[in-house]
Each structure stands twice: as C-alpha cells, then as structure tokens.
Short mmCIF file of C-alpha atoms and ligand atoms in Angstrom, two decimals:
data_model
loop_
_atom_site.label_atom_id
_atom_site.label_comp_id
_atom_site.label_asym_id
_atom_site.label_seq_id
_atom_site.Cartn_x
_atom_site.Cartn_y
_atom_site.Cartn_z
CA UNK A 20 10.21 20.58 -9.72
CA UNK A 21 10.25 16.93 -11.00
CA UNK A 22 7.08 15.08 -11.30
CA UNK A 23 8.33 12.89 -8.55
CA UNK A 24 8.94 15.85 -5.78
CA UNK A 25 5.85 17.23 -7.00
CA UNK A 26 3.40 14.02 -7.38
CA UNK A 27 3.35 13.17 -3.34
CA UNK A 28 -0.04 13.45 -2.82
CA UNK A 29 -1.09 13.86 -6.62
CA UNK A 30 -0.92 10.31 -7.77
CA UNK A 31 -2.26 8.65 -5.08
CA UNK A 32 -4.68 11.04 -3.54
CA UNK A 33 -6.60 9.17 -1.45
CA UNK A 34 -4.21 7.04 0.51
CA UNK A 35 -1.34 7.44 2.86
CA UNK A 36 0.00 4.49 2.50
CA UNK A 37 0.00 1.69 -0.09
CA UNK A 38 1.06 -2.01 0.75
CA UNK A 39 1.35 -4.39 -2.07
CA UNK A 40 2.46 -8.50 -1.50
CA UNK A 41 4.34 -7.31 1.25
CA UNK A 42 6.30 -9.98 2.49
CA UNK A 43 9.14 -10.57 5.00
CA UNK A 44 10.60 -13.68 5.87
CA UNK A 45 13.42 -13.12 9.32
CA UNK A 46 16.23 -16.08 8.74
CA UNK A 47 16.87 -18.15 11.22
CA UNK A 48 20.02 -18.28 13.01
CA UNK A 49 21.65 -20.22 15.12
CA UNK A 50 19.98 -23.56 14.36
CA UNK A 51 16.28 -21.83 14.45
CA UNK A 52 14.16 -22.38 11.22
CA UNK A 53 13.08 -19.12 9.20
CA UNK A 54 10.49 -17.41 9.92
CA UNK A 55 7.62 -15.76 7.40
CA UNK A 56 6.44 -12.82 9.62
CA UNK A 57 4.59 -11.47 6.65
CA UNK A 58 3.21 -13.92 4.20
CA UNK A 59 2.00 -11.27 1.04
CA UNK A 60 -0.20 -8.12 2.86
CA UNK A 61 -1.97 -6.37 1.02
CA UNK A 62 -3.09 -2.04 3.01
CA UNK A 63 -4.46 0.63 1.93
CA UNK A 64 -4.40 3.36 4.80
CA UNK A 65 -6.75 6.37 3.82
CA UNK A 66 -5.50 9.87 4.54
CA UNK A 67 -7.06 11.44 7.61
CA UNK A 68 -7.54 8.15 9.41
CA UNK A 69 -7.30 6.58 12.77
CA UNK A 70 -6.31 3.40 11.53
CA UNK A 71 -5.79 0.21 14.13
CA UNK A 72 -3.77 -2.48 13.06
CA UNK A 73 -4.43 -5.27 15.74
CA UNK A 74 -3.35 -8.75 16.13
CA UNK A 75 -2.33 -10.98 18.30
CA UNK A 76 1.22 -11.65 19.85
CA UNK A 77 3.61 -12.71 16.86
CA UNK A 78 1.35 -11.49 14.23
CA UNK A 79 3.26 -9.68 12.33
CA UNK A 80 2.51 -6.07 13.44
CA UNK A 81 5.70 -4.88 14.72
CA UNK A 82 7.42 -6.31 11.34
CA UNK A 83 5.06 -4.36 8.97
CA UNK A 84 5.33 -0.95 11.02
CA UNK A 85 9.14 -1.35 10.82
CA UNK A 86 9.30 -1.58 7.24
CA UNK A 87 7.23 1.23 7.07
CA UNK A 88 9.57 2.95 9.23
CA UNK A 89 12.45 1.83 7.05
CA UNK A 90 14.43 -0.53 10.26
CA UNK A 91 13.45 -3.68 9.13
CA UNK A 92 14.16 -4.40 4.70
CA UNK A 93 11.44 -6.43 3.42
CA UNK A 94 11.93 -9.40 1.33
CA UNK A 95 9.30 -8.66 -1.26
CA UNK A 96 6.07 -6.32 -2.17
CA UNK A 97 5.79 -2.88 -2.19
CA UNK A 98 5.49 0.17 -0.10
CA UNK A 99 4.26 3.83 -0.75
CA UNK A 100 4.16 6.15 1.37
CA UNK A 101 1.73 9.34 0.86
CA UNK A 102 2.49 8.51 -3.03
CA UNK A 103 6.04 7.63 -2.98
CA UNK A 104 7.42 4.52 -3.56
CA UNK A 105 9.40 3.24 -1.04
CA UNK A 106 12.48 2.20 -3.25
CA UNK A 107 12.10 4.91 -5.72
CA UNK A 108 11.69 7.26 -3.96
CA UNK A 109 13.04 6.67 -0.51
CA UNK A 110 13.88 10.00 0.96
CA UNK A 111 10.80 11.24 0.12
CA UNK A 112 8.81 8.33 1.39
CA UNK A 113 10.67 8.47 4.56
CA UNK A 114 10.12 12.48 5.91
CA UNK A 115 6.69 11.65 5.35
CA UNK A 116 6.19 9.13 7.92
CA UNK A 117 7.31 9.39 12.09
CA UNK A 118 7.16 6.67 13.83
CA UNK A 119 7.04 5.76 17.55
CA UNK A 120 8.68 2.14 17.67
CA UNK A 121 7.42 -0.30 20.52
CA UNK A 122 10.91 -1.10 21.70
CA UNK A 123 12.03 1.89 24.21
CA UNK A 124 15.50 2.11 21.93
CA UNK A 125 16.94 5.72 22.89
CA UNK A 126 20.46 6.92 23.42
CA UNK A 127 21.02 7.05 27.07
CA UNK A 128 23.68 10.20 26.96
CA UNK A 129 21.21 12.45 25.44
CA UNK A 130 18.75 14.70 26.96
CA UNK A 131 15.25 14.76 25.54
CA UNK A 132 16.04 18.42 23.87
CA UNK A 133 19.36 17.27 22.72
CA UNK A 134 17.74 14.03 21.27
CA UNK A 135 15.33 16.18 19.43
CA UNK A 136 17.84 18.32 17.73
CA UNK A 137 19.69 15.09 16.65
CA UNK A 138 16.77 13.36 14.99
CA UNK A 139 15.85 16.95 13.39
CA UNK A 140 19.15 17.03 11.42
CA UNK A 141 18.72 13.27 10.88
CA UNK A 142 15.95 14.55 8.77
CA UNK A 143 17.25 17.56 7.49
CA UNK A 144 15.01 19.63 9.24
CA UNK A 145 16.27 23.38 9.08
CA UNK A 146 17.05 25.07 12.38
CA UNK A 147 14.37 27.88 11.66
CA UNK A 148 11.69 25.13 11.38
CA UNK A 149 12.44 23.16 14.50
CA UNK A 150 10.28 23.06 17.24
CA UNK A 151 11.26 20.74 20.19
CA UNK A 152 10.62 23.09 22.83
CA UNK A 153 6.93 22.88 21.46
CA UNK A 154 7.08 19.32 20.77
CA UNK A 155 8.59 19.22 24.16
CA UNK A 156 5.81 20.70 25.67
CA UNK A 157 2.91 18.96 23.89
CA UNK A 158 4.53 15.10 25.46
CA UNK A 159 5.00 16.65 28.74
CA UNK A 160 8.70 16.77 29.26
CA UNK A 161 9.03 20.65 29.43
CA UNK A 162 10.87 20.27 32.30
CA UNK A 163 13.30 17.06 32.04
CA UNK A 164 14.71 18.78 28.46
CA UNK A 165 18.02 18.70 29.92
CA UNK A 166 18.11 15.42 31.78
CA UNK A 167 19.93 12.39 30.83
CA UNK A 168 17.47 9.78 28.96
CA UNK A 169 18.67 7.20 31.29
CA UNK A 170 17.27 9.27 34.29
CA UNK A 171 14.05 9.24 32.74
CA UNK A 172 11.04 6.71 33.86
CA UNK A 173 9.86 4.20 31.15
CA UNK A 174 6.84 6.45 30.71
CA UNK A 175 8.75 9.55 30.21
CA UNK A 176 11.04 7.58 27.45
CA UNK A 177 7.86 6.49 25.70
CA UNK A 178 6.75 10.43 25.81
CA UNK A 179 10.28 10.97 24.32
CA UNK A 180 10.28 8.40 21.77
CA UNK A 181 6.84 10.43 20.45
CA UNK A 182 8.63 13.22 20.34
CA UNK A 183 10.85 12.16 18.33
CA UNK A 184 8.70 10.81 15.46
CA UNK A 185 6.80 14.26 14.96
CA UNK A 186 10.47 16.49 14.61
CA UNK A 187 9.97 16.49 11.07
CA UNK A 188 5.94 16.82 11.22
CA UNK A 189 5.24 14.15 9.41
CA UNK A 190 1.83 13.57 7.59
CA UNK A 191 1.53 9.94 8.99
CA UNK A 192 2.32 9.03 12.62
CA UNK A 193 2.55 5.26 13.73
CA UNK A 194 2.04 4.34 17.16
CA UNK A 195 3.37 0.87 18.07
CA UNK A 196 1.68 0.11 21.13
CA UNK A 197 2.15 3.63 22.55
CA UNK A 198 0.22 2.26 25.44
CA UNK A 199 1.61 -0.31 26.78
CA UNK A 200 2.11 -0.55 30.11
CA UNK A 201 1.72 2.93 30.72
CA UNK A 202 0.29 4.91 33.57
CA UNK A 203 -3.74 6.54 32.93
CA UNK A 204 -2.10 10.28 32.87
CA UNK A 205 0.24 9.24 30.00
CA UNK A 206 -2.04 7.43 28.06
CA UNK A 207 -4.83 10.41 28.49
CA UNK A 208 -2.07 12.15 27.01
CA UNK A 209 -1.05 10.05 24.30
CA UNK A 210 -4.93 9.81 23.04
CA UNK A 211 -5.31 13.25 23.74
CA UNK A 212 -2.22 14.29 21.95
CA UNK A 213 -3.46 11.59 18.85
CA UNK A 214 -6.56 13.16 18.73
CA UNK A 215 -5.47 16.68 18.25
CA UNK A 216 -2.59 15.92 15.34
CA UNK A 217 -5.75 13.85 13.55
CA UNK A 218 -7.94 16.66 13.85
CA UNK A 219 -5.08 18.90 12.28
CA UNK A 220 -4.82 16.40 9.48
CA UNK A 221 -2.36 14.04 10.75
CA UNK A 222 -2.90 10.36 9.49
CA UNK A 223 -2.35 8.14 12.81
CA UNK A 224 -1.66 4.24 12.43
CA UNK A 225 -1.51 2.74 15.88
CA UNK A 226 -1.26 -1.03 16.96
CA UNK A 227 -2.76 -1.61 20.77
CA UNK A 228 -3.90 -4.93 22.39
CA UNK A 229 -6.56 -3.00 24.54
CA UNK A 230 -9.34 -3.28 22.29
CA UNK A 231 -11.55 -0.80 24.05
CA UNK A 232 -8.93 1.67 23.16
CA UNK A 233 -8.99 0.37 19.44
CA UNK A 234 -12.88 0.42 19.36
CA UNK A 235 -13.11 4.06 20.66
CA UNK A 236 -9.98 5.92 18.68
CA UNK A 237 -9.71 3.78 15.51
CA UNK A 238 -12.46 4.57 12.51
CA UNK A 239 -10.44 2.25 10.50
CA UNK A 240 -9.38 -1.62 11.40
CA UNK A 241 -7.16 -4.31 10.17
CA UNK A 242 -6.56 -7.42 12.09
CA UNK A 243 -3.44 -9.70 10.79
CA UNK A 244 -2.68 -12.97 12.34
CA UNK A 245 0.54 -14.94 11.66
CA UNK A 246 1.34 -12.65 8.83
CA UNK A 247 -1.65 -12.63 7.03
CA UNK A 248 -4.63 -10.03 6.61
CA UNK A 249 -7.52 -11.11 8.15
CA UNK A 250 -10.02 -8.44 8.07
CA UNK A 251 -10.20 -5.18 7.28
CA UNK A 252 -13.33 -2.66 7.95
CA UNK A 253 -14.73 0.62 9.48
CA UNK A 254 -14.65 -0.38 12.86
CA UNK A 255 -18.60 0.02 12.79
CA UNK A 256 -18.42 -2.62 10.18
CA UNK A 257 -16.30 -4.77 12.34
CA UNK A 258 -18.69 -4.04 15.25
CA UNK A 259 -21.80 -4.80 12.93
CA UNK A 260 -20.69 -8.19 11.78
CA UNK A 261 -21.21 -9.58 15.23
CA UNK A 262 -24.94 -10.22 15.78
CA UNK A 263 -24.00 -12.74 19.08
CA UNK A 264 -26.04 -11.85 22.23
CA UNK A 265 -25.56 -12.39 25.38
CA UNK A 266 -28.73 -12.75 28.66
CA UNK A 267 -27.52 -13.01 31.94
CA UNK A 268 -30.22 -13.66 34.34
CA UNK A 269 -30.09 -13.50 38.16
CA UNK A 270 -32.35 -15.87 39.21
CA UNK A 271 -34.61 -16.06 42.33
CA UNK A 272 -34.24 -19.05 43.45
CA UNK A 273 -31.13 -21.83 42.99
CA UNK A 274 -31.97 -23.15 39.08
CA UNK A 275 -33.28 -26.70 38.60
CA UNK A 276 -32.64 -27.15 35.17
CA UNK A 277 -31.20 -25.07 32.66
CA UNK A 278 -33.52 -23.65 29.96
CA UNK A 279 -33.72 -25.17 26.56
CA UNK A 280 -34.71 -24.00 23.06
CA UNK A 281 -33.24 -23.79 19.84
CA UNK A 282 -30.02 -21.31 19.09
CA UNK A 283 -28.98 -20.94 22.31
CA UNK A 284 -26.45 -22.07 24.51
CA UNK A 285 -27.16 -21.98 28.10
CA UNK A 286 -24.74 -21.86 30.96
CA UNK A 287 -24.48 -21.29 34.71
CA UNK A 288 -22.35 -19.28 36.60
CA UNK A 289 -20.22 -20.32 39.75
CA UNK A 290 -22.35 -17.72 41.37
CA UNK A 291 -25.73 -19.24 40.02
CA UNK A 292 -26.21 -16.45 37.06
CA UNK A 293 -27.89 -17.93 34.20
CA UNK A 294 -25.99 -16.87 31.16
CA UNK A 295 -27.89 -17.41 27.82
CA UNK A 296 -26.23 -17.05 24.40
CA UNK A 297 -27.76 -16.27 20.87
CA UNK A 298 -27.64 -14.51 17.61
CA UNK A 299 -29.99 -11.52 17.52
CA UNK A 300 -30.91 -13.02 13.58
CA UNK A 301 -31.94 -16.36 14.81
CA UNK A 302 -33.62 -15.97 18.19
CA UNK A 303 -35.00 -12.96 19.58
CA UNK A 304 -35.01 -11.82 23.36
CA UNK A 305 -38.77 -12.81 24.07
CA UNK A 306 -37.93 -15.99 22.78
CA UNK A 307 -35.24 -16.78 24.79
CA UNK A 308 -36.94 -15.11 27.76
CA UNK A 309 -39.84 -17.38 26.94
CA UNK A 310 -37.72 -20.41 27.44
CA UNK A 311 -36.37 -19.29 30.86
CA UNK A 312 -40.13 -19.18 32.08
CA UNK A 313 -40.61 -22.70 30.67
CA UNK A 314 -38.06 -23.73 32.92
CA UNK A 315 -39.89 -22.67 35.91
CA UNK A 316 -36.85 -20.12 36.72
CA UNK A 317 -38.37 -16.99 38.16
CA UNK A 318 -36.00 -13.78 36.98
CA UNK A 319 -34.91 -11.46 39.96
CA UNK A 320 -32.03 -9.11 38.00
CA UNK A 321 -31.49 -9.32 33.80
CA UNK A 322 -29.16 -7.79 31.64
CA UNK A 323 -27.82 -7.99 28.24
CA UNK A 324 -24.73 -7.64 26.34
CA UNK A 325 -23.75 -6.47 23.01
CA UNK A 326 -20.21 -7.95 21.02
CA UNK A 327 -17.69 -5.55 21.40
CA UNK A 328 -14.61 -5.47 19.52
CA UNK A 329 -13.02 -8.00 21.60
CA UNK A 330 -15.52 -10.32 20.63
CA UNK A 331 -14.99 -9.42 17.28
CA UNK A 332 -10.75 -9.89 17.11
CA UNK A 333 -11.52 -13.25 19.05
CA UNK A 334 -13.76 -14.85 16.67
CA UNK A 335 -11.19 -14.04 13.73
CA UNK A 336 -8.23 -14.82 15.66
CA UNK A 337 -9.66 -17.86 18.26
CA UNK A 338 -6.55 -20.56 16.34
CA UNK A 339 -4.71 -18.50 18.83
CA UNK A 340 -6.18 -17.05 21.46
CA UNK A 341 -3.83 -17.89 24.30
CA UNK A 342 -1.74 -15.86 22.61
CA UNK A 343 -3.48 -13.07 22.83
CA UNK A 344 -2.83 -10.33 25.86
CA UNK A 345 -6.02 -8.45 26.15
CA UNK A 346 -6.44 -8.08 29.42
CA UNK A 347 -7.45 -4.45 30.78
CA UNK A 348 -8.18 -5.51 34.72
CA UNK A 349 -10.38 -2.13 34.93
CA UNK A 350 -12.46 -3.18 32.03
CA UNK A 351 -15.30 -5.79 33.12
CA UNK A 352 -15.65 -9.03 30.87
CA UNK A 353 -18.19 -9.09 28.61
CA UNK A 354 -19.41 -11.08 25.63
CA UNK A 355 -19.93 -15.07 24.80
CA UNK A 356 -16.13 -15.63 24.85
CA UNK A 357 -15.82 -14.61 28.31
CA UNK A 358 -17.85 -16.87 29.96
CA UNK A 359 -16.93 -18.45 33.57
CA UNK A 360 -17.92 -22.44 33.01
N1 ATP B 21 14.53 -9.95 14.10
C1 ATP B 21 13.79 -11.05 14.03
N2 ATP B 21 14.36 -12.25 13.72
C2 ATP B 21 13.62 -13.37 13.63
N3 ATP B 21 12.30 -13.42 13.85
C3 ATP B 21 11.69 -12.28 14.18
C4 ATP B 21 12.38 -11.03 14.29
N4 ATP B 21 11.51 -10.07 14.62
C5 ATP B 21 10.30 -10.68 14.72
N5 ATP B 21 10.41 -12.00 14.45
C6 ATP B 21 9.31 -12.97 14.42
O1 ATP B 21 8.35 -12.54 13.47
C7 ATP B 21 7.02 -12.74 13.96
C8 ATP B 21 6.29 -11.42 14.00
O2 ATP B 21 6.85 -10.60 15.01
P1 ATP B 21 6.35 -9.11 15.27
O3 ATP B 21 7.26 -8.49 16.26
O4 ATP B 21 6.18 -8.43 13.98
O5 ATP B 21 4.93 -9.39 15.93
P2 ATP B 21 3.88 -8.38 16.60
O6 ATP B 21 2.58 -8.58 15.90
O7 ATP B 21 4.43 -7.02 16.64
O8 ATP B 21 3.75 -8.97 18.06
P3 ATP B 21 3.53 -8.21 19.50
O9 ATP B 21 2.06 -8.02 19.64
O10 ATP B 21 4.03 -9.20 20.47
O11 ATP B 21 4.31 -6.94 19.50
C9 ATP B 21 7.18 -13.41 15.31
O12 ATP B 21 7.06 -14.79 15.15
C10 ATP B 21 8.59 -13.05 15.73
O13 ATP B 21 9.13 -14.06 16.56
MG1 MG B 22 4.87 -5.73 18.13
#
C-alpha cells in the first residue's frame, strides 16, 4: 500500500477536514459583476463532530459545502478531506465525504432503489457491500423503492437525496439545510437519523437557519458572512460570550415613567410589559430591580431571559440582518434583538 492510500487518517489525525485560503470567486455573466463568495476561509472540522456552519442568506455556505462535495472548483486554497488532499488525492478525498446538497437535484426517471444502485457504482461501491434496502429503510422510503422520483413529495426527495450521500458510508456527512421546509416527522427523522451515524462515528457538517436546531445538535460552530469566517467556537463558547440579559416585567398598574439607571436600556411593550436590558457583568438583577421600584412601578408577573444562539449569530452578523431567515413561528422570541418598540 502507498503511503498515500495508507496515510488517510494517519497524517492528519485529528481532523476531518482541512480548509486552507479557500477562496472562490463565481464570474459574472451576462453583464453581472463577479462575485467573491469565498474571500480566503480558513476550517478545521474535528473528527467525531456535529459541526454547524451558519450564516446568513448569501454567505457563502452553499459555495464551501460544494467544493467540499467536489460540484463547484474553487479558485484558490486548499482542501483535505479526512487527510487527503483534495487535488492530490482526489478519489480518495471524495469516497470519504457524502453529501446531501440543498438544491432537490435528482433524476426524475429513477426510483429511489434504482437511484441508489446508480450512485453506488458512481462510487465504486461493490455489489456485496451495498446496502440501499437498509439505507432505504433508515430515511423512510421502504416502501416508495420502486416509484418514480418525480412521484415523490419534496420531503420524500430530501429523504432520498440522504440516501444517497451515505451509499458509500462515508466518514463525513454534510447536511445542507436538510431541514428546510420540511414537515416535524421528517425532520425528527433527519436529527434522529444524524444522531445515530454520529454516535457510530460519523463526522456530520450541517448548515440550518433554525438556530435552535444549531444550538441543540451542533457541539461545534462556525458562522461565515459574505465569505468570510466570522467566528468559530464550541457552541457553549458561542453561548458563553453573550452575557446580555433581558427583565420583562408585567406591571400592576399602566407605567408612568420608565425606570432609569446606568447599563440598561428600558423599553415598553405595546401591551404595557416593561422590558429591561443589561449585561449580567455590569448590572446585576437587584440592581435593575432596584430601579424599577424607584420608579414607583409595582411588579405583578417577572421573568428573565438568557442569549440564545440567535442572539449570538445576530450580534456577529447584525450588517445584515434582513437578510437573515430565522424565523421558526413555533419558537417564541426571545432576547434583546427581538424586542417589539
Ligand atoms: N453559480 C453561481 N454563479 C454566480 N454567483 C453565485 C453562484 N452560486 C452562488 N453565487 C453567489 O455566491 C454567494 C454565496 O452563495 P451561497 O449559495 O454559497 O450562499 P449560502 O450561504 O448557501 O446562502 P443560503 O443560506 O441562501 O443557502 C451569493 O452571493 C450567491 O449569489
Ligand atoms: Mg445555501
């Protein structure tokens, strides 16, 4: 065996996935100017992870996990996948990566079996070592393996399209927003399913814009915005570096005038809730309790709220927050950014 068949996980032991100056400019056409997607990332994705990569609209996601998946050719930088080198070594680099692509881009004449057994001999996969009836079963579509991939719903293609990236049981599996859209069942599944391939040593790399999702599944975080790396942490870390606090106070009786003191922002509500905002290092609650009583407001209901991660990705990302589609209509707002004025 070479040293290059054999070094996949020697050389680089700890990470799945090297990204060096990775850069990617799209050129325009027809009359539009070019466009840097990527302007010089640098990623290291450690083995075993959940790792998030979240950003806003535009950012750049899509681009990176497409070069990763070999569809889109970066213009510069370097790639290595569990140890191999992209370019050097791009066979190798490619079986050990699956990836589940955000755009729903499957041949409508095939059934989901029949699509299986293609991508398996895309990848060389012998037929004693195939599995799609177990794949199959794991994504739910036991029982539309013969049906035409244009008969299936959107959220049976999706369950398809994972499929597809783990016929050649890759160690890394990328997830571009694998939940998009979907219904609660299939994204139980999905999580479900991503849960059990991490605990069997599968390295998952997933982009979502529901944050809560991020917060919960990812231990691992990197935000990018218009092409560039932004942060990246444990998402405890993440979680830890926001310190802002937010009081809302149900008052007894309509307010007067709004409480005052130092460090903190105070707001009402349309529906007369006192909302007070602070930093748990500058202020502390008593103090900010203190200054409600000094404004004669007598407290009926109180409550407090911790950042979350959504809190977190806005404060790096606010340029462009407009941009950003976060919403979840089952999850409640919380947090300083969310606000009612
Ligand atoms: N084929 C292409 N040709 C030209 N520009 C492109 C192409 N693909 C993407 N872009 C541009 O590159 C930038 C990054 O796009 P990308 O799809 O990577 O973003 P993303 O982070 O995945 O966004 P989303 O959250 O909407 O999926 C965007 O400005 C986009 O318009
Ligand atoms: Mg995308």
């Amino acid at each position: 065996m070479s040293d290059e068949q054999s070094g996949g996980k020697g050389h680089m032991a700890d990470a799945a996935i090297t990204i060096n100056a990775l850069r990617k400019t799209y050129r325009g056409s027809k009359g539009q100017p070019e466009k840097q997607a990527l302007k010089g990332i640098d990623l290291v994705v450690p083995q075993g992870s959940v790792f998030g990569l979240l950003g806003p609209n535009g950012a750049g996601k899509s681009t990176l996990i497409n070069i990763l998946a070999g569809l889109v050719v970066k213009t510069s930088g370097s790639v290595s996948i569990w140890g191999f080198d992209q370019d050097r070594n791009p066979r190798q680099s490619r079986a050990a990566i699956g990836v589940m692509p955000q755009e729903l881009n499957l041949d409508p004449f095939f059934s989901p079996r029949g699509a299986l057994e293609v991508q398996a001999g895309l990848y060389g996969v012998p037929k004693s070592d195939r599995r799609s009836d177990e794949i199959l079963d794991l994504v739910g579509l036991s029982d539309k393996a013969e049906a035409y991939a244009r008969t299936l719903s959107g959220g049976m293609r999706r369950r398809l399209l994972l499929a597809k990236a783990l016929v050649h049981h890759p160690k890394i599996l990328v997830l571009d927003e694998p939940t998009a859209g979907v219904d609660i069942e299939l994204r139980q599944m999905l999580w479900a399913n991503v849960r059990k391939l991490n605990e069997q040593g599968m390295t998952i790399i997933l982009t979502t814009h529901y944050l809560e999702e991020a917060q919960e599944m990812c231990d691992e975080i990197a935000i990018i915005n218009h092409g560039e790396k932004i942060a990246q942490d444990s998402t405890a870390n993440l979680l830890g570096r926001m310190d802002s606090r937010t009081m809302v106070i149900v008052p007894d009786s309509p307010i007067q005038a709004l409480p005052e003191a130092e460090n903190v922002t105070a707001i009402q509500r349309e529906n007369g809730d006192l909302v007070l905002q602070y930093h748990s290092n500058q202020t502390n609650a008593e103090q900010v309790l203190e200054a409600v009583r000094q404004a004669g407001i007598r407290i009926r209901d109180v409550r407090t709220e911790e950042a979350d991660l959504e809190d977190v990705f806005l404060a790096l990302t606010s340029s462009r927050t407009d941009d950003v589609m976060i919403d979840d209509p089952g999850k409640p707002r919380r947090g300083m950014h969310r606000v009612k004025l």
